[in-house]
Amino acid sequence: MKIIAVNAGSSSLKFQLLDMPEERLIAQGLVERIGFDEAVFTIKFNGDKISSTQPVRNHKKAVELVVEGLIKQGIISTLEEIDGVGHRVVQGGELFKDSALIDDEVIEKIASLNDLAPLHNPANITGIVAFRKALPDVPQVAVFDTTFHQTMKEEAFLYSTPYEWYEKYGVRKYGFHGTSHQYVSERAAVLLDNPKAKVIVCHLGNGVSLCAVDGGKSVDTSMGLTPLEGIPMGTRSGNVDPSVLALVAKKENRTMHEVLEDLNKRSGYLGVSGFSNDSRDIVNAMNEGGERAGFAHRIQVKRIADYIGSYYVYMGGLDAICFTAGIGENAPQVRESILEAVKVLGVRIDHEANAKNGEHVISTKDSTVKAIVIPTNEEVMIAREVMRFE
Ligand code: AMP
């Protein structure tokens, strides 16, 4: 069966065409700069990469380009070959405890959550609407970043704020990167040969979140109402005392909303180092003696270690720490710093193994807690979800 996994942003649309259940990647691509005259459409298949530049006014046009491109390049011969489409949707709130077969009602429900994800959900809906127009007879499934975390208990997801905020506005922790945490933790359970395994998934990319998974269920995660909470990231601060907002707004005569933008876009690696949001730049500068790059790295490592310690206690033990996403999969020095910081838990790093990338164990044989690198695959997870509805 051929399934398309879609990730629609406000000005971009990424897709993969997968052969299921074999999970074989047939083609992938993206349309960038949607809404502009010089939008770029790129498609990769069979080792070829083809790019073209043209005006793409909206997502409908972007989807037409993708669908026509698949036929024009001979990747599929007719639209009937597409058996399903899976859409990444960032915020499912408490309305979606599972992925959902899309109909008008599901789209309305997703739109009712726009206040909780004002940048993401409207863009996701635009992608859904455009694909439904292009492929009206093909089942389409919404796969949410939040549903994997819907198994958290109240003590993990409620904030200690006036309870009416939760009842009236949905103020609580939702967590994100759910498809990635699910994919990696399921793979870890297979590698450990233990479906009841207690694992902590460290999704370390430009966005960073940790997830405590006990027997296949998310019991806690570091992101919150929005992806700002938790660990410092490429440009996000992670946790700060909310009073920072009022203080800086007063000192700089700005609104709290403007200062919040700084916490989202000008903090983390970028804010502390003063020059880059990219982990490679931070590690290189630190190795050459850059003091602030060193701070940026060490603040992040300490915060990750804090979360790992707390999840260890909350789960009452730990079988494995898993690393995934851009940094987790590719930055041995960051992995080493984190594992050194939590070695009291019984994890012993195998330095030779850690120097390599790709899926493999990076702890020694006598390590009581295993450390494993597991490349994430959110598109495969989305396609697997679509298959459940076929
Ligand atoms: P992601 O959001 O998962 O694409 O991850 C982006 C982050 O991964 C950036 O901070 C990159 O610096 C980092 N990253 C990507 N590739 C590498 C690499 N080969 N070595 C070290 N870091 C990398």
mmCIF file of C-alpha atoms and ligand atoms in Angstrom:
data_model
loop_
_atom_site.group_PDB
_atom_site.id
_atom_site.type_symbol
_atom_site.label_atom_id
_atom_site.label_comp_id
_atom_site.label_asym_id
_atom_site.label_seq_id
_atom_site.Cartn_x
_atom_site.Cartn_y
_atom_site.Cartn_z
ATOM 1 C CA MET A 1 0.000 0.000 0.000
ATOM 2 C CA LYS A 2 1.196 3.510 -0.747
ATOM 3 C CA ILE A 3 0.766 6.055 2.035
ATOM 4 C CA ILE A 4 1.727 9.741 2.017
ATOM 5 C CA ALA A 5 2.904 11.238 5.325
ATOM 6 C CA VAL A 6 2.443 15.008 5.351
ATOM 7 C CA ASN A 7 3.836 17.752 7.560
ATOM 8 C CA ALA A 8 2.295 21.106 6.613
ATOM 9 C CA GLY A 9 3.731 24.316 8.075
ATOM 10 C CA SER A 10 2.605 27.893 7.500
ATOM 11 C CA SER A 11 4.810 28.353 4.417
ATOM 12 C CA SER A 12 6.073 24.836 3.725
ATOM 13 C CA LEU A 13 4.780 21.349 3.030
ATOM 14 C CA LYS A 14 6.954 18.275 3.549
ATOM 15 C CA PHE A 15 5.941 14.806 2.460
ATOM 16 C CA GLN A 16 7.129 11.220 2.192
ATOM 17 C CA LEU A 17 5.582 8.497 0.063
ATOM 18 C CA LEU A 18 5.994 5.146 1.808
ATOM 19 C CA ASP A 19 5.330 1.588 0.762
ATOM 20 C CA MET A 20 3.525 -0.075 3.687
ATOM 21 C CA PRO A 21 3.651 -2.302 5.628
ATOM 22 C CA GLU A 22 7.254 -2.752 4.422
ATOM 23 C CA GLU A 23 7.999 0.837 5.573
ATOM 24 C CA ARG A 24 10.048 1.447 2.423
ATOM 25 C CA LEU A 25 10.618 5.067 1.441
ATOM 26 C CA ILE A 26 9.606 5.544 -2.210
ATOM 27 C CA ALA A 27 9.967 9.311 -2.537
ATOM 28 C CA GLN A 28 10.178 12.412 -0.402
ATOM 29 C CA GLY A 29 10.083 16.121 -0.965
ATOM 30 C CA LEU A 30 8.975 19.548 0.065
ATOM 31 C CA VAL A 31 7.471 22.780 -1.155
ATOM 32 C CA GLU A 32 9.094 25.798 0.476
ATOM 33 C CA ARG A 33 8.093 29.487 0.470
ATOM 34 C CA ILE A 34 4.384 28.786 -0.147
ATOM 35 C CA GLY A 35 2.640 32.123 -0.750
ATOM 36 C CA PHE A 36 5.618 33.552 -2.673
ATOM 37 C CA ASP A 37 6.448 33.955 -6.367
ATOM 38 C CA GLU A 38 9.690 32.045 -5.992
ATOM 39 C CA ALA A 39 8.504 28.940 -4.178
ATOM 40 C CA VAL A 40 10.772 25.908 -4.462
ATOM 41 C CA PHE A 41 9.485 22.376 -5.036
ATOM 42 C CA THR A 42 11.986 19.578 -4.439
ATOM 43 C CA ILE A 43 11.377 15.880 -4.900
ATOM 44 C CA LYS A 44 13.859 13.042 -4.229
ATOM 45 C CA PHE A 45 13.461 9.464 -5.409
ATOM 46 C CA ASN A 46 15.717 6.628 -6.618
ATOM 47 C CA GLY A 47 18.792 8.712 -5.730
ATOM 48 C CA ASP A 48 17.650 11.617 -7.979
ATOM 49 C CA LYS A 49 16.823 15.090 -6.722
ATOM 50 C CA ILE A 50 14.735 17.426 -8.852
ATOM 51 C CA SER A 51 14.055 21.062 -7.914
ATOM 52 C CA SER A 52 11.946 23.714 -9.612
ATOM 53 C CA THR A 53 11.058 27.305 -8.771
ATOM 54 C CA GLN A 54 7.634 28.783 -9.492
ATOM 55 C CA PRO A 55 4.911 30.892 -7.913
ATOM 56 C CA VAL A 56 2.901 28.818 -5.395
ATOM 57 C CA ARG A 57 0.060 30.949 -4.107
ATOM 58 C CA ASN A 58 -1.317 28.633 -1.453
ATOM 59 C CA HIS A 59 -1.305 25.109 0.023
ATOM 60 C CA LYS A 60 -3.878 23.907 -2.526
ATOM 61 C CA LYS A 61 -1.423 24.746 -5.306
ATOM 62 C CA ALA A 62 1.434 23.134 -3.329
ATOM 63 C CA VAL A 63 -0.508 19.877 -2.994
ATOM 64 C CA GLU A 64 -1.348 19.902 -6.718
ATOM 65 C CA LEU A 65 2.367 20.298 -7.456
ATOM 66 C CA VAL A 66 3.236 17.340 -5.218
ATOM 67 C CA VAL A 67 0.563 15.058 -6.661
ATOM 68 C CA GLU A 68 1.328 16.033 -10.271
ATOM 69 C CA GLY A 69 5.058 15.715 -9.561
ATOM 70 C CA LEU A 70 4.627 12.115 -8.362
ATOM 71 C CA ILE A 71 2.868 11.240 -11.638
ATOM 72 C CA LYS A 72 5.158 13.316 -13.891
ATOM 73 C CA GLN A 73 8.274 11.638 -12.484
ATOM 74 C CA GLY A 74 6.704 8.212 -13.006
ATOM 75 C CA ILE A 75 6.768 7.472 -9.258
ATOM 76 C CA ILE A 76 3.074 6.551 -9.442
ATOM 77 C CA SER A 77 1.039 6.150 -12.626
ATOM 78 C CA THR A 78 -2.386 7.224 -11.326
ATOM 79 C CA LEU A 79 -3.760 8.867 -8.186
ATOM 80 C CA GLU A 80 -5.663 5.638 -7.434
ATOM 81 C CA GLU A 81 -2.342 4.130 -6.340
ATOM 82 C CA ILE A 82 -2.366 6.318 -3.216
ATOM 83 C CA ASP A 83 -4.146 4.372 -0.465
ATOM 84 C CA GLY A 84 -4.036 6.857 2.394
ATOM 85 C CA VAL A 85 -2.691 10.162 3.651
ATOM 86 C CA GLY A 86 -1.454 10.794 7.198
ATOM 87 C CA HIS A 87 -1.237 14.366 8.448
ATOM 88 C CA ARG A 88 0.931 15.508 11.323
ATOM 89 C CA VAL A 89 -1.139 17.762 13.588
ATOM 90 C CA VAL A 90 0.699 19.495 16.408
ATOM 91 C CA GLN A 91 -2.044 19.992 19.022
ATOM 92 C CA GLY A 92 -4.801 17.458 19.701
ATOM 93 C CA GLY A 93 -5.606 18.795 23.175
ATOM 94 C CA GLU A 94 -7.760 16.510 25.302
ATOM 95 C CA LEU A 95 -10.146 16.018 22.362
ATOM 96 C CA PHE A 96 -7.901 13.463 20.678
ATOM 97 C CA LYS A 97 -6.662 10.510 22.724
ATOM 98 C CA ASP A 98 -5.890 8.662 19.488
ATOM 99 C CA SER A 99 -5.234 9.419 15.820
ATOM 100 C CA ALA A 100 -8.466 10.190 13.919
ATOM 101 C CA LEU A 101 -9.945 9.415 10.520
ATOM 102 C CA ILE A 102 -10.556 12.872 9.092
ATOM 103 C CA ASP A 103 -14.061 14.163 8.337
ATOM 104 C CA ASP A 104 -15.598 17.631 8.624
ATOM 105 C CA GLU A 105 -16.215 17.162 12.339
ATOM 106 C CA VAL A 106 -12.590 16.208 13.033
ATOM 107 C CA ILE A 107 -11.399 19.312 11.151
ATOM 108 C CA GLU A 108 -13.730 21.478 13.258
ATOM 109 C CA LYS A 109 -12.410 19.908 16.434
ATOM 110 C CA ILE A 110 -8.794 20.546 15.364
ATOM 111 C CA ALA A 111 -9.720 24.165 14.569
ATOM 112 C CA SER A 112 -11.298 24.516 18.027
ATOM 113 C CA LEU A 113 -7.780 23.969 19.446
ATOM 114 C CA ASN A 114 -6.213 26.801 17.422
ATOM 115 C CA ASP A 115 -5.776 28.984 20.521
ATOM 116 C CA LEU A 116 -3.503 26.325 22.029
ATOM 117 C CA ALA A 117 -1.282 26.137 18.901
ATOM 118 C CA PRO A 118 -1.899 29.357 16.951
ATOM 119 C CA LEU A 119 1.079 28.926 14.629
ATOM 120 C CA HIS A 120 0.763 25.213 13.933
ATOM 121 C CA ASN A 121 -2.827 23.927 13.911
ATOM 122 C CA PRO A 122 -4.144 26.395 11.296
ATOM 123 C CA ALA A 123 -1.258 25.444 8.977
ATOM 124 C CA ASN A 124 -1.904 21.730 9.563
ATOM 125 C CA ILE A 125 -5.579 22.250 8.684
ATOM 126 C CA THR A 126 -4.629 24.052 5.471
ATOM 127 C CA GLY A 127 -2.633 20.963 4.430
ATOM 128 C CA ILE A 128 -5.531 18.643 5.309
ATOM 129 C CA VAL A 129 -8.085 20.690 3.357
ATOM 130 C CA ALA A 130 -5.805 20.851 0.307
ATOM 131 C CA PHE A 131 -5.147 17.070 0.284
ATOM 132 C CA ARG A 132 -8.877 16.309 0.720
ATOM 133 C CA LYS A 133 -9.570 18.428 -2.372
ATOM 134 C CA ALA A 134 -6.840 16.727 -4.399
ATOM 135 C CA LEU A 135 -7.646 13.174 -3.230
ATOM 136 C CA PRO A 136 -11.340 13.210 -2.177
ATOM 137 C CA ASP A 137 -11.781 9.422 -2.109
ATOM 138 C CA VAL A 138 -8.617 8.576 -0.178
ATOM 139 C CA PRO A 139 -8.825 8.051 3.619
ATOM 140 C CA GLN A 140 -6.953 10.756 5.491
ATOM 141 C CA VAL A 141 -5.822 10.388 9.088
ATOM 142 C CA ALA A 142 -4.758 13.069 11.594
ATOM 143 C CA VAL A 143 -1.811 12.007 13.750
ATOM 144 C CA PHE A 144 -1.193 14.301 16.721
ATOM 145 C CA ASP A 145 2.067 15.257 18.458
ATOM 146 C CA THR A 146 0.171 15.195 21.744
ATOM 147 C CA THR A 147 -1.835 11.932 21.839
ATOM 148 C CA PHE A 148 1.078 9.747 22.972
ATOM 149 C CA HIS A 149 1.249 11.859 26.143
ATOM 150 C CA GLN A 150 -2.467 11.570 26.926
ATOM 151 C CA THR A 151 -1.588 8.676 29.267
ATOM 152 C CA MET A 152 0.081 11.033 31.772
ATOM 153 C CA LYS A 153 -1.596 11.183 35.185
ATOM 154 C CA GLU A 154 -2.948 14.405 36.706
ATOM 155 C CA GLU A 155 0.111 14.914 38.914
ATOM 156 C CA ALA A 156 2.273 14.913 35.793
ATOM 157 C CA PHE A 157 0.113 17.042 33.487
ATOM 158 C CA LEU A 158 -1.628 19.563 35.780
ATOM 159 C CA TYR A 159 0.081 22.816 36.624
ATOM 160 C CA SER A 160 -0.263 24.094 40.143
ATOM 161 C CA THR A 161 -2.238 27.124 38.939
ATOM 162 C CA PRO A 162 -5.881 28.083 39.638
ATOM 163 C CA TYR A 163 -7.844 24.981 38.653
ATOM 164 C CA GLU A 164 -10.363 27.074 36.685
ATOM 165 C CA TRP A 165 -7.607 27.895 34.171
ATOM 166 C CA TYR A 166 -7.469 24.204 33.341
ATOM 167 C CA GLU A 167 -11.262 23.886 33.213
ATOM 168 C CA LYS A 168 -11.891 27.072 31.239
ATOM 169 C CA TYR A 169 -8.853 27.411 28.963
ATOM 170 C CA GLY A 170 -7.235 23.974 28.888
ATOM 171 C CA VAL A 171 -4.129 25.238 30.732
ATOM 172 C CA ARG A 172 -2.132 22.043 31.398
ATOM 173 C CA LYS A 173 0.901 20.182 30.091
ATOM 174 C CA TYR A 174 0.250 18.460 26.746
ATOM 175 C CA GLY A 175 3.768 17.560 25.594
ATOM 176 C CA PHE A 176 4.933 17.319 21.976
ATOM 177 C CA HIS A 177 7.176 15.183 19.701
ATOM 178 C CA GLY A 178 4.747 12.343 20.537
ATOM 179 C CA THR A 179 5.191 10.429 17.276
ATOM 180 C CA SER A 180 8.965 10.512 17.740
ATOM 181 C CA HIS A 181 8.813 9.429 21.398
ATOM 182 C CA GLN A 182 6.431 6.620 20.469
ATOM 183 C CA TYR A 183 8.543 5.423 17.527
ATOM 184 C CA VAL A 184 11.781 5.434 19.532
ATOM 185 C CA SER A 185 10.324 3.863 22.679
ATOM 186 C CA GLU A 186 8.632 1.085 20.670
ATOM 187 C CA ARG A 187 11.946 0.377 18.948
ATOM 188 C CA ALA A 188 13.762 0.414 22.306
ATOM 189 C CA ALA A 189 11.308 -2.160 23.705
ATOM 190 C CA VAL A 190 12.111 -4.408 20.720
ATOM 191 C CA LEU A 191 15.879 -3.959 21.108
ATOM 192 C CA LEU A 192 15.649 -4.614 24.871
ATOM 193 C CA ASP A 193 13.274 -7.517 24.205
ATOM 194 C CA ASN A 194 11.074 -6.176 26.989
ATOM 195 C CA PRO A 195 7.628 -4.651 26.321
ATOM 196 C CA LYS A 196 7.508 -3.520 29.969
ATOM 197 C CA ALA A 197 10.783 -1.580 29.696
ATOM 198 C CA LYS A 198 11.180 1.758 31.465
ATOM 199 C CA VAL A 199 12.933 4.105 29.059
ATOM 200 C CA ILE A 200 13.698 7.797 28.786
ATOM 201 C CA VAL A 201 13.699 9.126 25.233
ATOM 202 C CA CYS A 202 15.881 12.208 24.687
ATOM 203 C CA HIS A 203 14.635 13.875 21.494
ATOM 204 C CA LEU A 204 17.468 16.359 20.954
ATOM 205 C CA GLY A 205 17.000 18.452 17.839
ATOM 206 C CA ASN A 206 16.403 22.128 17.303
ATOM 207 C CA GLY A 207 13.426 21.426 19.559
ATOM 208 C CA VAL A 208 14.299 19.326 22.608
ATOM 209 C CA SER A 209 12.021 17.187 24.736
ATOM 210 C CA LEU A 210 12.439 14.230 27.052
ATOM 211 C CA CYS A 211 9.800 11.583 27.651
ATOM 212 C CA ALA A 212 9.524 8.959 30.378
ATOM 213 C CA VAL A 213 7.959 5.823 28.891
ATOM 214 C CA ASP A 214 6.867 3.027 31.226
ATOM 215 C CA GLY A 215 5.691 -0.169 29.528
ATOM 216 C CA GLY A 216 4.970 1.650 26.246
ATOM 217 C CA LYS A 217 3.055 4.528 27.868
ATOM 218 C CA SER A 218 4.198 8.119 28.269
ATOM 219 C CA VAL A 219 4.106 8.945 31.984
ATOM 220 C CA ASP A 220 5.845 12.324 31.834
ATOM 221 C CA THR A 221 7.402 14.664 29.308
ATOM 222 C CA SER A 222 9.304 17.926 29.460
ATOM 223 C CA MET A 223 7.372 20.164 27.035
ATOM 224 C CA GLY A 224 4.163 21.713 28.332
ATOM 225 C CA LEU A 225 1.237 23.806 27.204
ATOM 226 C CA THR A 226 3.506 24.790 24.335
ATOM 227 C CA PRO A 227 6.913 23.512 23.164
ATOM 228 C CA LEU A 228 8.618 26.268 25.203
ATOM 229 C CA GLU A 229 8.675 24.377 28.507
ATOM 230 C CA GLY A 230 11.464 22.132 29.724
ATOM 231 C CA ILE A 231 15.005 21.915 28.382
ATOM 232 C CA PRO A 232 16.848 24.860 26.744
ATOM 233 C CA MET A 233 16.835 24.318 22.956
ATOM 234 C CA GLY A 234 18.249 25.920 19.797
ATOM 235 C CA THR A 235 16.372 29.188 20.349
ATOM 236 C CA ARG A 236 13.928 28.382 23.200
ATOM 237 C CA SER A 237 14.768 29.023 26.838
ATOM 238 C CA GLY A 238 12.986 26.035 28.363
ATOM 239 C CA ASN A 239 11.865 26.649 31.977
ATOM 240 C CA VAL A 240 12.359 30.077 33.477
ATOM 241 C CA ASP A 241 10.675 31.795 36.385
ATOM 242 C CA PRO A 242 7.657 33.456 34.690
ATOM 243 C CA SER A 243 8.482 36.637 36.633
ATOM 244 C CA VAL A 244 11.278 37.165 34.067
ATOM 245 C CA LEU A 245 8.577 38.237 31.610
ATOM 246 C CA ALA A 246 7.277 41.045 33.818
ATOM 247 C CA LEU A 247 10.755 42.254 34.787
ATOM 248 C CA VAL A 248 12.191 42.457 31.251
ATOM 249 C CA ALA A 249 8.957 43.926 29.859
ATOM 250 C CA LYS A 250 9.122 46.715 32.471
ATOM 251 C CA LYS A 251 12.848 47.399 32.038
ATOM 252 C CA GLU A 252 12.653 47.509 28.229
ATOM 253 C CA ASN A 253 9.216 49.091 27.953
ATOM 254 C CA ARG A 254 7.904 46.182 25.881
ATOM 255 C CA THR A 255 4.848 43.959 26.173
ATOM 256 C CA MET A 256 5.106 40.564 27.871
ATOM 257 C CA HIS A 257 4.085 39.066 24.552
ATOM 258 C CA GLU A 258 7.184 40.562 22.910
ATOM 259 C CA VAL A 259 9.428 39.239 25.674
ATOM 260 C CA LEU A 260 7.785 35.814 25.277
ATOM 261 C CA GLU A 261 8.954 35.933 21.640
ATOM 262 C CA ASP A 262 12.510 36.338 22.969
ATOM 263 C CA LEU A 263 12.065 33.201 25.089
ATOM 264 C CA ASN A 264 10.899 31.295 21.987
ATOM 265 C CA LYS A 265 13.192 32.722 19.313
ATOM 266 C CA ARG A 266 16.227 34.377 20.892
ATOM 267 C CA SER A 267 17.102 32.197 23.870
ATOM 268 C CA GLY A 268 18.574 28.699 24.311
ATOM 269 C CA TYR A 269 21.863 28.084 22.464
ATOM 270 C CA LEU A 270 21.391 31.298 20.487
ATOM 271 C CA GLY A 271 20.616 33.521 23.450
ATOM 272 C CA VAL A 272 23.363 32.265 25.750
ATOM 273 C CA SER A 273 26.135 31.893 23.147
ATOM 274 C CA GLY A 274 25.128 35.106 21.384
ATOM 275 C CA PHE A 275 25.917 33.674 17.946
ATOM 276 C CA SER A 276 24.297 30.360 16.944
ATOM 277 C CA ASN A 277 21.332 28.029 17.478
ATOM 278 C CA ASP A 278 23.223 25.129 15.901
ATOM 279 C CA SER A 279 24.663 22.438 18.151
ATOM 280 C CA ARG A 280 27.681 21.940 15.851
ATOM 281 C CA ASP A 281 28.674 25.618 16.217
ATOM 282 C CA ILE A 282 28.178 25.492 19.981
ATOM 283 C CA VAL A 283 30.294 22.359 20.451
ATOM 284 C CA ASN A 284 33.055 23.650 18.132
ATOM 285 C CA ALA A 285 33.195 27.046 19.849
ATOM 286 C CA MET A 286 33.229 25.407 23.283
ATOM 287 C CA ASN A 287 36.088 23.121 22.250
ATOM 288 C CA GLU A 288 38.030 26.198 21.137
ATOM 289 C CA GLY A 289 37.543 27.809 24.549
ATOM 290 C CA GLY A 290 34.400 29.863 23.903
ATOM 291 C CA GLU A 291 33.076 30.604 27.385
ATOM 292 C CA ARG A 292 29.463 31.407 26.522
ATOM 293 C CA ALA A 293 29.166 28.457 24.124
ATOM 294 C CA GLY A 294 30.361 26.351 27.074
ATOM 295 C CA PHE A 295 27.638 27.840 29.274
ATOM 296 C CA ALA A 296 24.983 27.137 26.601
ATOM 297 C CA HIS A 297 26.089 23.486 26.411
ATOM 298 C CA ARG A 298 26.417 22.957 30.142
ATOM 299 C CA ILE A 299 23.082 24.589 31.038
ATOM 300 C CA GLN A 300 21.370 22.236 28.589
ATOM 301 C CA VAL A 301 23.229 19.147 29.825
ATOM 302 C CA LYS A 302 22.466 19.954 33.472
ATOM 303 C CA ARG A 303 18.774 20.451 32.702
ATOM 304 C CA ILE A 304 18.619 17.160 30.775
ATOM 305 C CA ALA A 305 20.321 15.369 33.678
ATOM 306 C CA ASP A 306 17.803 16.957 36.089
ATOM 307 C CA TYR A 307 14.916 15.547 34.057
ATOM 308 C CA ILE A 308 16.522 12.115 33.703
ATOM 309 C CA GLY A 309 17.027 11.953 37.488
ATOM 310 C CA SER A 310 13.439 12.955 38.148
ATOM 311 C CA TYR A 311 12.027 10.455 35.644
ATOM 312 C CA TYR A 312 14.208 7.695 37.112
ATOM 313 C CA VAL A 313 12.673 8.352 40.521
ATOM 314 C CA TYR A 314 9.120 8.762 39.150
ATOM 315 C CA MET A 315 9.268 5.466 37.228
ATOM 316 C CA GLY A 316 11.069 3.683 40.080
ATOM 317 C CA GLY A 317 13.950 2.540 37.886
ATOM 318 C CA LEU A 318 15.226 2.709 34.358
ATOM 319 C CA ASP A 319 16.227 0.218 31.659
ATOM 320 C CA ALA A 320 17.508 2.560 28.942
ATOM 321 C CA ILE A 321 18.222 6.126 27.913
ATOM 322 C CA CYS A 322 17.594 6.603 24.174
ATOM 323 C CA PHE A 323 18.993 9.394 22.008
ATOM 324 C CA THR A 324 17.304 10.609 18.856
ATOM 325 C CA ALA A 325 16.869 13.572 16.400
ATOM 326 C CA GLY A 326 19.557 15.818 14.874
ATOM 327 C CA ILE A 327 21.753 16.187 17.964
ATOM 328 C CA GLY A 328 20.877 12.892 19.664
ATOM 329 C CA GLU A 329 21.701 10.929 16.507
ATOM 330 C CA ASN A 330 24.784 12.879 15.399
ATOM 331 C CA ALA A 331 26.574 14.560 18.296
ATOM 332 C CA PRO A 332 28.691 12.052 20.303
ATOM 333 C CA GLN A 333 30.140 14.788 22.506
ATOM 334 C CA VAL A 334 26.686 15.933 23.658
ATOM 335 C CA ARG A 335 25.647 12.316 24.347
ATOM 336 C CA GLU A 336 28.844 11.783 26.335
ATOM 337 C CA SER A 337 28.308 14.918 28.468
ATOM 338 C CA ILE A 338 24.755 13.807 29.296
ATOM 339 C CA LEU A 339 25.719 10.226 30.147
ATOM 340 C CA GLU A 340 28.613 11.461 32.324
ATOM 341 C CA ALA A 341 26.176 13.755 34.152
ATOM 342 C CA VAL A 342 23.864 10.845 35.044
ATOM 343 C CA LYS A 343 26.456 8.111 35.644
ATOM 344 C CA VAL A 344 25.322 7.792 39.278
ATOM 345 C CA LEU A 345 22.277 5.951 37.854
ATOM 346 C CA GLY A 346 24.540 3.107 36.703
ATOM 347 C CA VAL A 347 24.982 3.987 33.041
ATOM 348 C CA ARG A 348 28.490 3.362 31.645
ATOM 349 C CA ILE A 349 29.376 4.820 28.289
ATOM 350 C CA ASP A 350 31.265 2.754 25.680
ATOM 351 C CA HIS A 351 33.405 5.507 24.128
ATOM 352 C CA GLU A 352 34.253 3.577 20.980
ATOM 353 C CA ALA A 353 30.594 2.757 20.309
ATOM 354 C CA ASN A 354 29.548 6.323 21.116
ATOM 355 C CA ALA A 355 31.871 7.671 18.405
ATOM 356 C CA LYS A 356 29.667 5.967 15.801
ATOM 357 C CA ASN A 357 26.214 7.026 14.636
ATOM 358 C CA GLY A 358 23.222 4.959 13.454
ATOM 359 C CA GLU A 359 21.068 2.636 15.565
ATOM 360 C CA HIS A 360 23.234 0.952 18.188
ATOM 361 C CA VAL A 361 23.910 0.513 21.910
ATOM 362 C CA ILE A 362 26.502 2.986 23.252
ATOM 363 C CA SER A 363 26.788 1.657 26.815
ATOM 364 C CA THR A 364 29.152 -1.046 28.047
ATOM 365 C CA LYS A 365 28.029 -4.637 28.722
ATOM 366 C CA ASP A 366 28.131 -4.099 32.505
ATOM 367 C CA SER A 367 26.096 -0.887 32.348
ATOM 368 C CA THR A 368 22.966 -1.454 34.461
ATOM 369 C CA VAL A 369 21.119 1.222 32.479
ATOM 370 C CA LYS A 370 21.599 0.887 28.708
ATOM 371 C CA ALA A 371 22.197 3.863 26.433
ATOM 372 C CA ILE A 372 20.989 3.487 22.848
ATOM 373 C CA VAL A 373 21.020 5.699 19.754
ATOM 374 C CA ILE A 374 17.776 5.185 17.797
ATOM 375 C CA PRO A 375 17.230 7.353 14.693
ATOM 376 C CA THR A 376 13.666 8.632 14.816
ATOM 377 C CA ASN A 377 11.201 8.244 11.965
ATOM 378 C CA GLU A 378 8.076 10.301 12.466
ATOM 379 C CA GLU A 379 6.863 9.676 8.902
ATOM 380 C CA VAL A 380 6.899 5.899 9.360
ATOM 381 C CA MET A 381 5.019 6.321 12.639
ATOM 382 C CA ILE A 382 2.402 8.461 10.832
ATOM 383 C CA ALA A 383 2.092 5.877 8.032
ATOM 384 C CA ARG A 384 1.689 3.096 10.638
ATOM 385 C CA GLU A 385 -1.159 5.077 12.187
ATOM 386 C CA VAL A 386 -2.852 5.443 8.781
ATOM 387 C CA MET A 387 -2.569 1.660 8.313
ATOM 388 C CA ARG A 388 -4.596 1.117 11.510
ATOM 389 C CA PHE A 389 -7.552 2.796 9.781
ATOM 390 C CA GLU A 390 -7.260 0.974 6.430
HETATM 391 P P1 AMP B 1 16.587 18.460 14.057
HETATM 392 O O1 AMP B 1 15.696 19.542 14.623
HETATM 393 O O2 AMP B 1 16.251 17.101 14.538
HETATM 394 O O3 AMP B 1 16.746 18.550 12.564
HETATM 395 O O4 AMP B 1 18.061 18.765 14.648
HETATM 396 C C1 AMP B 1 18.767 19.961 14.413
HETATM 397 C C2 AMP B 1 20.008 19.988 15.311
HETATM 398 O O5 AMP B 1 20.790 18.814 15.028
HETATM 399 C C3 AMP B 1 20.927 21.193 15.075
HETATM 400 O O6 AMP B 1 21.303 21.756 16.318
HETATM 401 C C4 AMP B 1 22.147 20.579 14.405
HETATM 402 O O7 AMP B 1 23.322 21.222 14.794
HETATM 403 C C5 AMP B 1 22.163 19.163 14.920
HETATM 404 N N1 AMP B 1 22.855 18.281 13.985
HETATM 405 C C6 AMP B 1 22.430 17.886 12.767
HETATM 406 N N2 AMP B 1 23.371 17.143 12.151
HETATM 407 C C7 AMP B 1 24.435 17.071 12.992
HETATM 408 C C8 AMP B 1 25.717 16.459 12.941
HETATM 409 N N3 AMP B 1 26.114 15.757 11.875
HETATM 410 N N4 AMP B 1 26.528 16.610 14.016
HETATM 411 C C9 AMP B 1 26.138 17.307 15.095
HETATM 412 N N5 AMP B 1 24.943 17.916 15.202
HETATM 413 C C10 AMP B 1 24.100 17.801 14.177
#
